[in-house]
Amino acid sequence: MAIEITKPGKHSLIVSTPVMPAAGTLGFGDRYKALLNYDMLGAVVTNPVTLEPWKPAAGTRIISLDAGVLVHTGLPNPGLAKVISQNRRVWASMPVPVIVHLASASTSQIKRALDLIDTVDEIAGLELGLRDGIIRNEAIDLVSEAAKMEKPLLVRLPFYECGQLALPVADAGADALVLTAPPRGTARDEHTGRLVSGRVYGPLIKPIVLRLVGRLAREIPTDLPIIAGGGIHSPQDARDYIEAGAVAVQVDTATWARPKMLERIARDLGGWIATRQKDALPDEWNPDMSHTEAMERRTAPPTPRSDPS
Amino acid sequence: MAIEITKPGKHSLIVSTPVMPAAGTLGFGDRYKALLNYDMLGAVVTNPVTLEPWKPAAGTRIISLDAGVLVHTGLPNPGLAKVISQNRRVWASMPVPVIVHLASASTSQIKRALDLIDTVDEIAGLELGLRDGIIRNEAIDLVSEAAKMEKPLLVRLPFYECGQLALPVADAGADALVLTAPPRGTARDEHTGRLVSGRVYGPLIKPIVLRLVGRLAREIPTDLPIIAGGGIHSPQDARDYIEAGAVAVQVDTATWARPKMLERIARDLGGWIATRQKDALPDEWNPDMSHTEAMERRTAPPTPRSDPS
Amino acid sequence: MKETQAYIERIKRVNRGYQRLELAVDRSLTAMRAGQALLVRRIDKDYDIENWDPYLRELWFPVAIQAGNIVAVERPARAHFVPGQLLSVLGPVGRAYRFRHKLRNVLLIAYEAMPAALLLMIPSLLAKQVGITLVLMGSARQYETNHLPEEVEVIQAEDNLTWSDMVMTLGWADQVFALVGQGDSLRFFGEILAIMRERHYDIPANYLFGVIQRDLPCGVGACHACALSLRGEHKLQCIDGPAFDLTELRLN
Amino acid sequence: MKETQAYIERIKRVNRGYQRLELAVDRSLTAMRAGQALLVRRIDKDYDIENWDPYLRELWFPVAIQAGNIVAVERPARAHFVPGQLLSVLGPVGRAYRFRHKLRNVLLIAYEAMPAALLLMIPSLLAKQVGITLVLMGSARQYETNHLPEEVEVIQAEDNLTWSDMVMTLGWADQVFALVGQGDSLRFFGEILAIMRERHYDIPANYLFGVIQRDLPCGVGACHACALSLRGEHKLQCIDGPAFDLTELRLN
Ligand SMILES: Cc1cc2nc3c(=O)[nH]c(=O)nc-3n(C[C@H](O)[C@H](O)[C@H](O)COP(=O)(O)OP(=O)(O)OC[C@H]3O[C@@H](n4cnc5c(N)ncnc54)[C@H](O)[C@@H]3O)c2cc1C
Ligand SMILES: Cc1cc2nc3c(=O)[nH]c(=O)nc-3n(C[C@H](O)[C@H](O)[C@H](O)COP(=O)(O)OP(=O)(O)OC[C@H]3O[C@@H](n4cnc5c(N)ncnc54)[C@H](O)[C@@H]3O)c2cc1C
Ligand SMILES: Cc1cc2nc3c(=O)[nH]c(=O)nc-3n(C[C@H](O)[C@H](O)[C@H](O)COP(=O)(O)O)c2cc1C
Ligand SMILES: Cc1cc2nc3c(=O)[nH]c(=O)nc-3n(C[C@H](O)[C@H](O)[C@H](O)COP(=O)(O)O)c2cc1C
Ligand code: FES
Ligand code: FES
């Protein structure tokens, strides 16, 4: 397969599989290399990076929810220059394109970021994350500035504002829209009794964002690709987004709960796996079925074995 | 307890417990009378009613999600006049105030609805549901019209627009805001393979709406009560909304999955139950612990028995 | 309609695809009649640890009611159950099937649905010498019937939903109950009705009943998510069903 | 770090509040050392039926490693487990504790946390004649220690987090590992540090270690939700932890 996930033209970014991690889930480098096969992915999106270093948020930042989780990290990172110097060798060895996610910037920061990014061959594209509550003119300014870059520009829109921002951001020069950042929420930490703010993740996000994607796919110019994500937890979830009009998908926290699911979705949408029959036995194309599992279906009790992949 | 859930003045509505069902969950009359104790509730909100009869939506309308459900009903109802005539005797016998939810109306429909509602003593208040995607001026017109009524007017705001509409709706004469209607979504029916649109319910909605409520509580006039709801599945969920600034809560689909949870939340917030200790044995204040359950903790196997309440 | 608790007393495989669960239930539920069902949810011993996935209750039709407050159901074999498992049960849901006064032969059809909702009537009808034919259509043909009483005549329909002797079977039956699967229930009813109409030019009232078993969010007539249109009115699957006269049901 | 499967081979109650699970694990995990942990998630036999509640993996610290690829853990008694239950396991997570070269006496503190993360070191330290004192603070005092080796001296701290002979215990210890509970971990560390500072005017480097055990979303250093600030840098609980020199950690 060869799928163009950005607008055709000099900027276009082509992937072999329409599946990638969402920013913030797989780290800056190759932290998941022992747990999944990066060859199978279409691209890798880094954790959010800022021009200056950001410190981790203090206090509780992880709240378990029913079938989901609330996370607030403060987007800790040592700043763009250091992220590049620390990771460019790993990026060079990646079998797939690396897209750097740049968070919450001002136009002057974007100028400086582009100067850095455009010189780094290991970076295949930039994903610009617009902050929640951003107003239209600010979004237009940021995107116009970022669009001056040589490399393809993906723009991730915030949850509530995606409807209002999609067209202005497209006009301002985005090469692809990433829909959407997860919604923000507030939940109580059972240990401290305090309310904690953060982003809400879980399978129930998917039907909500799927509707937004379906509507926007009908509104925006047809040559502007949508990369969709939010609550993807199965190959079918991913296919639903493609059917709704996305050219590719981003998988978020499902990877934490079940690392091989990202690879399984990528194999599935990448044509590596025939859609699995209900009740079929596990096979080699099903990367999260380990030997232990396969044996357990025939004999009991199972002899635990390490996963082959 | 005596809690004023609408603005003070001639319209004010006072409940003894700050807990009620959300529109659409408990029916038009007393369908849940065998399963929960209406005495314990603060009020009852009816299913959405329209001036003219509405037919049920055709096709699949219920999709199971991970820890949630997508529902689309088409809001079937025989029209306001018939709903009143069929239910006014039941409403008269209700131990708590009955609030009629009026869905998606035009100003002319509201005029006619008020003529009907203002003559029915059994109706304690009106909850006006504003449709998703409604624009500001239309919302202002509808609310201004409905505010001419003698009875207290609660206005339920749509999920995405609640931030924009809260202040205009307050100015237009709402006696209370109900926050929010559940978000819309799209999910695949596994039986037919088709995508179905509807509203998304489940515990993961709560942190998302809780944040909206917390923010709005700081923005709107302090004498305008907020009744909050969305994803409430436990007494703690309900208390979180109160702490965020709501005077009362609406419980939605948790009641379907576990009918006594609504009563349990009402008992808890109504001061009928001391906050239960972890690991405490079930007691009579814990209405969803039946005799079977209590016995099962001491002997095995249990002798199933019917629930006492 | 009450909320009670039950537990799984025994589990037995009935065929390749299904297992039979014997539930020890509240005494009131042993009075259930064919057509009525239970809305069931697994619960933990410790009610504070609540798992919301799955979210809605499942609709379980009894296939037998036995001594000692036992209600038996059939569930897919791939679902995991353990003896002693506690259940929360809402029931009975729905109305009993209404049979003709002088019923002599009944035709049961299961189309894209396992026939559980039709099995509870069998012993009592056989006891009254009623002849029973069970036609399996579509994916229902995978349901193995060796465990059913041998007096029940079982027919596998062709792919086009007909079978040999169809005209005779229909003429012979005093009443038909056609159970359909989830999802496209109304389309399945439409197909059955069309085929019947071809063979049976005039379908009388109270002859052909469609039995529907979609998910029921509340089960008590409150949510109206299970509403169907019948002759202009709307009726509820959970209160007025599961059987409706197919000639009266609006199918689109 | 690998993803493997394990199953629960045996379940035994160790005291009123806790049960001990013996897990048959992948051979590679039997090389785990004190301080390292597993991220565990129950799985169904049929991987297609996935339940997303609970969502994140739980952090389980081994309390013993036995012959036959068995790793034992302690879990709250009110959680339901059954022998034969399959688990998906990510591990090992984190770094082994680094002990002083000539360790003679170690002080272990559990504050608002059950001491599981501190137990695996006990047999090997005892074998090396290291003296062990375990201080239980706050809700950790409810943890019953009868099943621990009798050589371990157990002290219940007062409500103000002190105990008699505290100055002596501290002077006597070559190294301290203070494990704290979830939620307000950094505040708990702060309290311990303050009390230590009062008693022990100068706390040397590599003497007082804080052991943290918050939820780890990814466990592999990717999500940075477990980040902590140490001397200007940020470190990850899952990669660089669970033990950090308390004098270097930024506590606000
Ligand atoms: C709870 C809440 C929900 C809102 N929902 C929407 C919405 O769905 N769509 C919309 O266009 N406007 C929404 N708004 C209104 C929005 O804040 C602004 O009125 C609008 O974006 C115009 O921008 P501004 O320049 O007036 O404010 P800004 O200066 O852009 O924003 C003011 C504050 O509101 C926050 N904010 C902005 N948009 C949202 C949002 N969508 N959700 C939550 N917080 C937001 C910002 O982070 C900021 O803190 C909401 C506001 C609140 C408080
Ligand atoms: C997917 C999507 C998300 C949007 N999100 C927001 C938002 O969060 N806040 C906001 O102020 N505007 C949002 N909009 C923009 C919104 O549709 C209008 O631009 C805005 O409300 C001004 O009203 P209007 O008179 O231009 O359009 P209207 O005539 O009011 O609406 C046009 C269409 O958009 C739908 N719509 C309106 N608001 C939303 C919404 N929030 N979410 C989904 N559909 C909506 C309406 O149902 C209608 O079908 C969104 C639009 C889309 C398509
Ligand atoms: C210029 C700037 C610097 C910031 N630096 C930090 C920081 O160092 N640490 C932090 O916790 N948040 C910082 N924030 C706040 C972040 O915007 C916010 O925490 C971030 O969006 C976290 O998102 P999350 O909730 O998804 O983790 C900063 C914001 C701005 C605009
Ligand atoms: C005047 C008017 C009449 C409507 N009548 C119906 C109707 O009879 N049946 C229907 O399915 N939807 C009808 N709709 C569409 C409803 O707006 C929509 O289905 C409703 O909001 C359902 O919400 P739900 O998805 O929460 O069930 C009507 C809409 C309007 C504006
Ligand atoms: S299931 Fe709710 S009305 Fe029938
Ligand atoms: S748990 Fe994700 S980085 Fe540590």
Short mmCIF file of C-alpha atoms in Angstrom, two decimals, chain B residues 9-308:
data_model
loop_
_atom_site.label_atom_id
_atom_site.label_comp_id
_atom_site.label_asym_id
_atom_site.label_seq_id
_atom_site.Cartn_x
_atom_site.Cartn_y
_atom_site.Cartn_z
CA GLY B 9 -39.12 34.23 43.60
CA LYS B 10 -42.61 33.35 42.60
CA HIS B 11 -41.40 30.55 40.33
CA SER B 12 -39.23 28.71 42.77
CA LEU B 13 -39.30 24.92 42.94
CA ILE B 14 -38.27 23.27 46.20
CA VAL B 15 -37.28 19.64 46.55
CA SER B 16 -36.44 17.62 49.62
CA THR B 17 -33.64 15.66 47.96
CA PRO B 18 -31.33 17.01 45.24
CA VAL B 19 -31.68 13.96 42.99
CA MET B 20 -33.99 13.27 40.06
CA PRO B 21 -34.04 11.16 36.90
CA ALA B 22 -32.91 12.71 33.61
CA ALA B 23 -35.56 13.15 30.93
CA GLY B 24 -35.97 9.98 28.89
CA THR B 25 -34.97 7.50 31.53
CA LEU B 26 -38.01 6.95 33.77
CA GLY B 27 -40.91 7.26 31.32
CA PHE B 28 -43.94 9.58 31.40
CA GLY B 29 -45.60 8.13 34.46
CA ASP B 30 -44.55 5.76 37.22
CA ARG B 31 -43.15 2.83 35.25
CA TYR B 32 -40.44 2.24 37.86
CA LYS B 33 -42.80 1.99 40.80
CA ALA B 34 -42.10 -1.71 41.35
CA LEU B 35 -38.35 -1.15 41.26
CA LEU B 36 -37.68 1.99 43.24
CA ASN B 37 -39.19 4.16 45.88
CA TYR B 38 -40.31 7.48 44.40
CA ASP B 39 -40.62 8.98 47.90
CA MET B 40 -36.87 9.12 48.10
CA LEU B 41 -36.43 11.22 44.93
CA GLY B 42 -36.42 14.99 44.83
CA ALA B 43 -38.52 15.23 41.69
CA VAL B 44 -39.47 13.26 38.60
CA VAL B 45 -38.65 14.53 35.11
CA THR B 46 -40.77 12.99 32.37
CA ASN B 47 -39.58 11.65 29.05
CA PRO B 48 -39.34 14.33 26.35
CA VAL B 49 -42.75 15.39 25.12
CA THR B 50 -43.52 17.31 21.93
CA LEU B 51 -46.61 19.28 21.08
CA GLU B 52 -47.52 16.99 18.18
CA PRO B 53 -47.19 13.19 18.37
CA TRP B 54 -43.77 11.82 17.36
CA LYS B 55 -43.31 8.29 16.01
CA PRO B 56 -40.59 5.90 17.18
CA ALA B 57 -37.46 5.91 15.01
CA ALA B 58 -37.23 2.92 12.69
CA GLY B 59 -34.42 0.36 12.72
CA THR B 60 -31.77 -0.30 15.31
CA ARG B 61 -31.63 2.23 18.07
CA ILE B 62 -29.60 0.61 20.82
CA ILE B 63 -25.89 -0.14 20.43
CA SER B 64 -23.91 -1.64 23.26
CA LEU B 65 -20.58 0.10 23.77
CA ASP B 66 -17.70 -0.68 26.09
CA ALA B 67 -19.05 0.47 29.45
CA GLY B 68 -21.82 2.43 27.81
CA VAL B 69 -24.63 2.47 25.31
CA LEU B 70 -25.72 4.50 22.31
CA VAL B 71 -29.47 5.12 22.15
CA HIS B 72 -31.63 6.76 19.54
CA THR B 73 -35.37 6.63 20.14
CA GLY B 74 -36.84 9.35 17.95
CA LEU B 75 -38.48 10.52 21.19
CA PRO B 76 -41.76 8.70 20.52
CA ASN B 77 -44.69 10.28 22.34
CA PRO B 78 -48.36 10.80 21.64
CA GLY B 79 -48.12 14.59 21.90
CA LEU B 80 -48.41 16.87 24.91
CA ALA B 81 -52.21 16.88 25.26
CA LYS B 82 -52.39 13.11 25.29
CA VAL B 83 -49.38 12.70 27.58
CA ILE B 84 -51.13 15.02 30.05
CA SER B 85 -54.48 13.27 29.85
CA GLN B 86 -52.90 9.82 30.13
CA ASN B 87 -50.65 10.66 33.06
CA ARG B 88 -52.17 13.46 35.14
CA ARG B 89 -53.74 11.08 37.64
CA VAL B 90 -50.44 9.29 38.15
CA TRP B 91 -48.69 12.64 38.50
CA ALA B 92 -51.25 13.72 41.10
CA SER B 93 -50.43 10.65 43.16
CA MET B 94 -46.67 11.15 42.91
CA PRO B 95 -45.05 11.93 46.27
CA VAL B 96 -42.66 14.39 44.58
CA PRO B 97 -42.95 17.25 42.06
CA VAL B 98 -43.33 16.28 38.40
CA ILE B 99 -41.34 18.26 35.83
CA VAL B 100 -42.39 17.85 32.20
CA HIS B 101 -39.58 17.86 29.64
CA LEU B 102 -40.56 19.62 26.40
CA ALA B 103 -38.32 18.77 23.44
CA SER B 104 -37.25 20.74 20.38
CA ALA B 105 -39.99 23.27 19.92
CA SER B 106 -40.59 26.41 17.89
CA THR B 107 -41.81 29.58 19.61
CA SER B 108 -45.32 29.01 18.29
CA GLN B 109 -45.27 25.48 19.67
CA ILE B 110 -44.05 26.78 23.01
CA LYS B 111 -46.95 29.27 23.13
CA ARG B 112 -49.42 26.45 22.64
CA ALA B 113 -47.59 24.17 25.06
CA LEU B 114 -47.68 26.80 27.80
CA ASP B 115 -51.42 27.24 27.36
CA LEU B 116 -51.78 23.54 28.11
CA ILE B 117 -49.18 23.23 30.85
CA ASP B 118 -50.21 26.26 32.86
CA THR B 119 -53.67 24.75 33.37
CA VAL B 120 -52.36 21.46 34.76
CA ASP B 121 -51.81 21.64 38.50
CA GLU B 122 -50.07 18.28 38.53
CA ILE B 123 -47.14 19.75 36.61
CA ALA B 124 -44.71 21.46 38.98
CA GLY B 125 -42.34 22.80 36.35
CA LEU B 126 -41.19 22.69 32.76
CA GLU B 127 -37.80 21.55 31.53
CA LEU B 128 -37.18 22.90 28.04
CA GLY B 129 -34.66 20.86 26.02
CA LEU B 130 -32.74 22.90 23.48
CA ARG B 131 -31.69 20.90 20.43
CA ASP B 132 -28.07 20.23 19.57
CA GLY B 133 -26.57 22.81 17.27
CA ILE B 134 -29.17 25.42 18.18
CA ILE B 135 -27.99 28.95 17.53
CA ARG B 136 -27.95 31.68 20.14
CA ASN B 137 -30.84 33.78 18.84
CA GLU B 138 -33.14 30.84 18.44
CA ALA B 139 -32.31 29.71 21.97
CA ILE B 140 -33.03 33.20 23.31
CA ASP B 141 -36.37 33.34 21.51
CA LEU B 142 -37.48 29.96 22.80
CA VAL B 143 -36.46 30.63 26.37
CA SER B 144 -37.98 34.14 26.40
CA GLU B 145 -41.25 32.65 25.20
CA ALA B 146 -41.22 29.81 27.72
CA ALA B 147 -40.33 32.20 30.55
CA LYS B 148 -43.74 33.80 30.21
CA MET B 149 -45.18 30.79 31.96
CA GLU B 150 -46.34 30.81 35.57
CA LYS B 151 -44.46 27.66 36.45
CA PRO B 152 -40.71 27.44 36.99
CA LEU B 153 -38.66 27.00 33.83
CA LEU B 154 -35.61 24.74 33.70
CA VAL B 155 -33.60 24.82 30.47
CA ARG B 156 -31.46 21.87 29.42
CA LEU B 157 -28.50 22.94 27.30
CA PRO B 158 -26.95 20.84 24.56
CA PHE B 159 -23.49 19.41 25.18
CA TYR B 160 -21.36 21.32 22.68
CA GLU B 161 -23.14 24.64 22.96
CA CYS B 162 -23.53 24.86 26.73
CA GLY B 163 -20.64 27.26 27.12
CA GLN B 164 -22.00 29.71 24.57
CA LEU B 165 -25.63 29.46 25.60
CA ALA B 166 -25.51 29.58 29.37
CA LEU B 167 -25.43 33.34 29.81
CA PRO B 168 -27.89 34.24 27.02
CA VAL B 169 -30.33 31.61 28.27
CA ALA B 170 -29.99 32.91 31.81
CA ASP B 171 -30.70 36.46 30.61
CA ALA B 172 -33.69 35.24 28.62
CA GLY B 173 -35.39 34.10 31.80
CA ALA B 174 -34.42 30.54 32.68
CA ASP B 175 -35.04 29.74 36.34
CA ALA B 176 -32.41 26.98 36.31
CA LEU B 177 -29.91 25.45 33.88
CA VAL B 178 -29.74 21.71 33.34
CA LEU B 179 -26.23 20.72 32.23
CA THR B 180 -25.98 18.96 29.89
CA ALA B 181 -27.74 16.79 27.37
CA PRO B 182 -25.56 13.79 26.54
CA PRO B 183 -23.19 14.13 23.57
CA ARG B 184 -24.24 12.68 20.24
CA GLY B 185 -22.25 9.92 18.68
CA THR B 186 -22.08 7.31 15.95
CA ALA B 187 -21.50 3.60 16.46
CA ARG B 188 -21.65 0.45 14.42
CA ASP B 189 -24.46 -2.02 14.90
CA GLU B 190 -22.67 -5.35 15.01
CA HIS B 191 -25.73 -7.19 13.74
CA THR B 192 -26.30 -5.16 10.59
CA GLY B 193 -22.86 -3.62 10.11
CA ARG B 194 -24.47 -0.20 9.74
CA LEU B 195 -23.51 3.02 11.48
CA VAL B 196 -26.16 4.32 13.85
CA SER B 197 -26.39 7.82 15.32
CA GLY B 198 -27.67 8.58 18.76
CA ARG B 199 -26.74 9.76 22.19
CA VAL B 200 -23.80 8.30 24.07
CA TYR B 201 -24.25 7.28 27.71
CA GLY B 202 -21.85 5.73 30.19
CA PRO B 203 -19.65 6.51 33.18
CA LEU B 204 -16.92 8.07 31.01
CA ILE B 205 -19.26 10.96 30.20
CA LYS B 206 -19.07 12.12 33.78
CA PRO B 207 -15.53 13.56 33.96
CA ILE B 208 -16.16 15.39 30.69
CA VAL B 209 -19.41 17.02 31.80
CA LEU B 210 -18.13 17.58 35.34
CA ARG B 211 -15.47 19.88 33.93
CA LEU B 212 -18.04 21.81 31.91
CA VAL B 213 -20.25 22.21 34.98
CA GLY B 214 -17.33 23.31 37.12
CA ARG B 215 -16.36 25.98 34.63
CA LEU B 216 -19.86 27.25 34.03
CA ALA B 217 -20.67 27.39 37.73
CA ARG B 218 -18.01 30.06 37.99
CA GLU B 219 -19.33 32.04 35.04
CA ILE B 220 -23.07 32.29 35.48
CA PRO B 221 -24.93 34.47 37.99
CA THR B 222 -24.75 32.91 41.44
CA ASP B 223 -28.51 33.03 41.95
CA LEU B 224 -29.13 30.81 38.93
CA PRO B 225 -29.13 27.18 40.06
CA ILE B 226 -27.42 24.48 38.01
CA ILE B 227 -28.86 20.98 37.88
CA ALA B 228 -26.11 18.75 36.60
CA GLY B 229 -26.10 15.36 34.98
CA GLY B 230 -24.18 13.13 32.66
CA GLY B 231 -22.68 9.75 33.45
CA ILE B 232 -23.69 9.62 37.12
CA HIS B 233 -23.32 6.01 38.27
CA SER B 234 -22.64 6.28 41.99
CA PRO B 235 -23.34 8.52 44.99
CA GLN B 236 -19.79 9.85 44.70
CA ASP B 237 -20.40 10.87 41.08
CA ALA B 238 -23.44 12.82 42.23
CA ARG B 239 -21.57 14.47 45.09
CA ASP B 240 -18.82 15.52 42.69
CA TYR B 241 -21.37 17.53 40.70
CA ILE B 242 -22.68 19.16 43.86
CA GLU B 243 -19.15 20.06 44.86
CA ALA B 244 -18.59 21.51 41.38
CA GLY B 245 -21.44 23.91 42.01
CA ALA B 246 -24.68 22.15 41.11
CA VAL B 247 -27.66 22.33 43.50
CA ALA B 248 -29.09 19.03 42.28
CA VAL B 249 -28.33 16.19 39.90
CA GLN B 250 -30.03 14.13 37.24
CA VAL B 251 -29.21 10.44 36.93
CA ASP B 252 -29.58 8.98 33.45
CA THR B 253 -28.99 5.47 32.12
CA ALA B 254 -27.49 4.06 35.31
CA THR B 255 -31.10 3.49 36.33
CA TRP B 256 -31.67 1.09 33.44
CA ALA B 257 -28.60 -0.98 34.22
CA ARG B 258 -29.21 -0.96 37.97
CA PRO B 259 -32.59 0.50 38.95
CA LYS B 260 -31.92 0.88 42.66
CA MET B 261 -28.85 3.03 42.05
CA LEU B 262 -31.07 6.07 41.49
CA GLU B 263 -32.75 5.51 44.84
CA ARG B 264 -29.44 4.81 46.51
CA ILE B 265 -27.99 8.08 45.22
CA ALA B 266 -31.11 9.93 46.32
CA ARG B 267 -30.95 8.42 49.80
CA ASP B 268 -27.30 9.26 50.02
CA LEU B 269 -27.55 12.88 48.91
CA GLY B 270 -30.84 13.34 50.69
CA GLY B 271 -29.19 12.56 53.98
CA TRP B 272 -31.00 9.27 54.40
CA ILE B 273 -27.81 7.28 54.49
CA ALA B 274 -24.57 7.92 56.25
CA THR B 275 -21.72 7.54 53.79
CA ARG B 276 -21.13 3.86 53.84
CA GLN B 277 -17.91 2.56 55.25
CA LYS B 278 -15.80 0.44 52.96
CA ASP B 279 -16.34 -3.23 53.79
CA ALA B 280 -19.38 -2.53 55.93
CA LEU B 281 -22.11 -5.11 55.80
CA PRO B 282 -25.23 -4.25 53.79
CA ASP B 283 -27.99 -2.70 55.77
CA GLU B 284 -31.52 -1.53 55.28
CA TRP B 285 -30.38 1.83 53.97
CA ASN B 286 -28.67 0.22 51.11
CA PRO B 287 -31.64 -0.49 48.89
CA ASP B 288 -29.85 -2.44 46.21
CA MET B 289 -28.55 -4.95 48.67
CA SER B 290 -31.32 -7.50 48.77
CA HIS B 291 -31.76 -10.16 51.41
CA THR B 292 -30.11 -12.63 49.09
CA GLU B 293 -27.00 -10.55 49.09
CA ALA B 294 -26.92 -10.08 52.80
CA MET B 295 -27.28 -13.77 53.40
CA GLU B 296 -24.77 -14.71 50.80
CA ARG B 297 -22.07 -13.03 52.81
CA ARG B 298 -22.58 -15.41 55.65
CA THR B 299 -23.57 -18.72 54.11
CA ALA B 300 -23.10 -20.41 50.76
CA PRO B 301 -24.86 -21.15 48.51
CA PRO B 302 -27.45 -18.46 49.00
CA THR B 303 -31.17 -19.02 48.93
CA PRO B 304 -32.42 -16.55 46.37
CA ARG B 305 -35.09 -14.29 47.71
CA SER B 306 -36.92 -11.42 46.26
CA ASP B 307 -35.82 -7.92 47.03
CA PRO B 308 -37.75 -6.59 50.00
#
